[in-house]
Amino acid sequence: MSRHAVVFDLDGVVVDSFAVMGEAFSLAYAEVVGPGEAPFEEYRRHQGRYFPDMMRIMGLPPEMEEPFVRESYRLARHVQVYDGVADVLRTLNERGLRLAVATGKAGERARSLLDVLGLLPYFAHVIGSDEVPRPKPAPDIVHRALELLGVPAERAVMIGDAPTDLASAQGADVTAAAALWGCHDVTGLLAAGPDIVLRRPADLLVLCPAVPGR
């Protein structure tokens, strides 16, 4: 069955934001918690979740969100797009597939970042964790993406770099694809049972030929 839509996680799949994220997290930690090394490696282990949920899981003050978001906006122009991603997005658009982003970020911040990087026009919809009842690993954000795209689950694939992404896809009965190029913990990602493993962005083009009739 041909695929008509691709739902992307953002950080670790479309963009390499981890250097910027680490700087913003450290600044927020210093501002709210105080001196000491910010536990960014632990933060990365929870990647894919909504920031307030990560603070709760890590036992950190929810007040870190405001300076973290502020610094993330300030540093957005330093975020890198993974090599080959823009070409893949362009080709998928040309082939008639509909694209969406389903991210742990707040929707407004995700749209702003993609706009700064010149990628926003490729996506029909960008959905943040604050725009659904339950964030990942619940399937709500993938269900919402499919609803907005007007595509049934069996004709879509979700690309993620964290187990929470795969769980969200699987809960929505969508093909779950593991993206290895930006993955922090490949072993953990593969243990989450992806349907497909993608080693580089261009691998997605093999999965997604042109939509019939294009």
Coordinates of C-alpha atoms in Angstrom, one line a residue:
M1 CA 0.0 0.0 0.0
S2 CA 1.4 3.4 -1.0
R3 CA 2.1 6.0 1.7
H4 CA 0.4 9.4 1.4
A5 CA 1.8 11.1 4.5
V6 CA 4.9 11.3 6.7
V7 CA 4.8 12.6 10.2
F8 CA 8.2 13.8 11.5
D9 CA 9.5 14.3 15.0
L10 CA 11.6 17.5 15.0
D11 CA 14.7 17.4 17.2
G12 CA 17.0 14.6 16.2
V13 CA 15.2 13.9 13.0
V14 CA 14.8 17.2 11.0
V15 CA 17.2 19.4 13.0
D16 CA 20.2 18.9 15.2
S17 CA 19.3 21.2 18.0
F18 CA 21.2 19.5 20.8
A19 CA 24.1 22.0 21.1
V20 CA 21.6 24.9 21.3
M21 CA 19.3 22.9 23.6
G22 CA 22.2 22.1 25.9
E23 CA 23.2 25.8 26.2
A24 CA 19.6 26.9 26.8
F25 CA 19.1 24.1 29.4
S26 CA 22.4 25.1 31.2
L27 CA 21.4 28.8 31.3
A28 CA 17.9 28.0 32.6
Y29 CA 19.4 25.6 35.2
A30 CA 21.8 28.3 36.4
E31 CA 19.1 30.9 36.5
V32 CA 16.5 28.9 38.4
V33 CA 18.4 26.2 40.4
G34 CA 21.8 27.9 40.8
P35 CA 25.4 26.8 40.6
G36 CA 26.4 23.3 39.5
E37 CA 26.4 21.2 36.4
A38 CA 23.1 21.0 34.6
P39 CA 22.0 17.3 34.1
F40 CA 21.7 17.6 30.3
E41 CA 22.6 14.0 29.6
E42 CA 19.6 12.9 31.8
Y43 CA 17.5 15.5 29.9
R44 CA 18.5 13.9 26.6
R45 CA 17.4 10.5 27.8
H46 CA 13.8 11.8 28.1
Q47 CA 14.0 13.4 24.6
G48 CA 10.7 13.5 22.8
R49 CA 8.6 14.3 25.8
Y50 CA 7.0 17.7 26.6
F51 CA 9.3 20.0 28.6
P52 CA 7.1 20.3 31.7
D53 CA 6.8 16.5 31.8
M54 CA 10.6 16.2 31.7
M55 CA 11.0 18.6 34.6
R56 CA 8.5 16.6 36.6
I57 CA 10.3 13.3 35.8
M58 CA 13.7 14.7 36.6
G59 CA 12.5 16.5 39.8
L60 CA 13.5 19.9 38.5
P61 CA 11.6 23.1 39.0
P62 CA 8.9 23.8 36.4
E63 CA 10.1 27.5 36.5
M64 CA 13.0 26.4 34.3
E65 CA 10.6 26.4 31.3
E66 CA 10.4 30.2 30.9
P67 CA 14.2 30.8 30.7
F68 CA 14.7 27.6 28.6
V69 CA 12.1 28.8 26.1
R70 CA 13.5 32.3 26.1
E71 CA 17.1 31.1 25.4
S72 CA 15.9 28.6 22.8
Y73 CA 14.3 31.4 20.8
R74 CA 17.4 33.6 21.2
L75 CA 19.7 30.8 19.9
A76 CA 17.3 29.4 17.2
R77 CA 19.4 30.6 14.3
H78 CA 22.3 28.4 15.5
V79 CA 20.2 25.2 15.1
Q80 CA 21.5 23.0 12.3
V81 CA 19.4 21.1 9.7
Y82 CA 20.7 17.6 9.2
D83 CA 22.5 17.0 5.8
G84 CA 20.1 15.8 3.2
V85 CA 16.9 16.6 5.1
A86 CA 15.8 19.7 3.0
D87 CA 16.3 17.7 -0.2
V88 CA 14.2 14.8 1.1
L89 CA 11.4 17.2 2.2
R90 CA 11.4 18.9 -1.2
T91 CA 11.3 15.5 -3.0
L92 CA 8.5 14.2 -0.8
N93 CA 6.5 17.4 -1.6
E94 CA 7.1 16.9 -5.3
R95 CA 5.9 13.3 -5.1
G96 CA 2.6 14.4 -3.6
L97 CA 3.1 13.3 0.0
R98 CA 1.6 15.4 2.8
L99 CA 4.1 16.2 5.6
A100 CA 3.6 17.1 9.3
V101 CA 5.7 17.6 12.4
A102 CA 4.6 16.2 15.7
T103 CA 7.0 17.4 18.3
G104 CA 7.6 17.4 22.1
K105 CA 8.1 21.2 21.7
A106 CA 5.3 23.7 22.1
G107 CA 3.7 24.3 18.7
E108 CA 4.5 28.0 18.5
R109 CA 8.2 27.4 19.2
A110 CA 8.4 24.6 16.7
R111 CA 6.8 26.7 13.9
S112 CA 9.0 29.6 14.7
L113 CA 12.2 27.5 14.6
L114 CA 11.2 25.9 11.2
D115 CA 10.4 29.4 9.9
V116 CA 13.8 30.7 10.9
L117 CA 15.4 27.7 9.2
G118 CA 13.4 28.1 6.0
L119 CA 11.7 24.7 6.4
L120 CA 8.2 25.7 7.4
P121 CA 6.7 25.7 3.9
Y122 CA 7.4 22.0 3.4
F123 CA 5.0 21.0 6.2
A124 CA 1.2 21.2 5.9
H125 CA 0.9 21.1 9.7
V126 CA 3.2 21.5 12.7
I127 CA 1.7 20.2 16.0
G128 CA 3.2 20.7 19.4
S129 CA 2.7 18.8 22.6
D130 CA 0.8 21.7 24.1
E131 CA -1.8 21.4 21.3
V132 CA -3.1 17.9 22.2
P133 CA -4.7 16.4 25.3
R134 CA -1.8 14.1 26.1
P135 CA 1.8 14.4 24.8
K136 CA 4.0 11.6 23.6
P137 CA 4.3 8.6 24.3
A138 CA 0.4 8.8 24.1
P139 CA -0.8 8.6 20.4
D140 CA -2.8 11.8 20.6
I141 CA -0.3 14.0 18.6
V142 CA -0.1 11.4 15.8
H143 CA -3.9 11.0 15.7
R144 CA -4.1 14.8 15.4
A145 CA -1.6 14.9 12.6
L146 CA -3.5 12.3 10.6
E147 CA -6.8 14.1 11.2
L148 CA -5.3 17.4 9.9
L149 CA -3.6 15.7 7.0
G150 CA -6.8 13.8 6.1
V151 CA -4.8 10.5 5.7
P152 CA -5.7 7.1 7.3
A153 CA -3.1 5.5 9.6
E154 CA -2.3 2.7 7.2
R155 CA -1.1 5.2 4.6
A156 CA 1.2 7.1 7.0
V157 CA 4.6 6.7 8.5
M158 CA 6.0 8.4 11.6
I159 CA 9.8 9.1 11.9
G160 CA 11.4 9.5 15.3
D161 CA 14.7 9.3 17.1
A162 CA 13.3 8.3 20.6
P163 CA 11.3 5.5 22.1
T164 CA 8.5 8.0 22.9
D165 CA 8.1 8.8 19.2
L166 CA 7.8 5.1 18.3
A167 CA 5.3 4.5 21.1
S168 CA 3.2 7.4 19.9
A169 CA 3.2 6.0 16.3
Q170 CA 2.5 2.5 17.4
G171 CA -0.4 3.6 19.6
A172 CA -1.9 5.3 16.6
D173 CA -1.4 2.2 14.4
V174 CA 1.0 4.1 12.2
T175 CA 4.2 2.6 10.7
A176 CA 7.0 3.5 13.2
A177 CA 10.4 4.4 11.6
A178 CA 13.5 4.8 13.7
A179 CA 15.8 7.6 12.5
L180 CA 19.4 6.8 13.5
W181 CA 21.2 9.8 12.2
G182 CA 20.5 12.0 15.2
C183 CA 19.8 9.3 17.8
H184 CA 21.4 9.6 21.2
D185 CA 20.8 6.0 22.2
V186 CA 20.6 3.6 19.2
T187 CA 20.3 0.5 21.4
G188 CA 17.4 1.9 23.3
L189 CA 15.7 3.1 20.1
L190 CA 16.0 -0.3 18.4
A191 CA 14.8 -2.0 21.6
A192 CA 11.5 0.0 21.2
G193 CA 10.6 -2.2 18.2
P194 CA 10.5 0.1 15.2
D195 CA 8.8 -1.3 12.1
I196 CA 11.5 0.3 9.9
V197 CA 15.1 1.5 10.5
L198 CA 16.4 4.5 8.6
R199 CA 20.1 5.1 8.7
R200 CA 20.1 8.4 6.7
P201 CA 17.4 10.8 5.6
A202 CA 17.5 9.7 1.9
D203 CA 16.4 6.2 3.0
L204 CA 12.9 7.7 3.5
L205 CA 12.6 8.2 -0.3
V206 CA 12.8 4.4 -0.9
L207 CA 9.8 4.0 1.5
C208 CA 7.8 6.8 -0.1
P209 CA 7.4 6.7 -3.9
A210 CA 5.2 9.2 -5.7
V211 CA 1.5 9.2 -4.7
P212 CA -0.4 7.5 -7.5
G213 CA -1.9 10.1 -9.9
R214 CA 0.8 12.7 -9.3

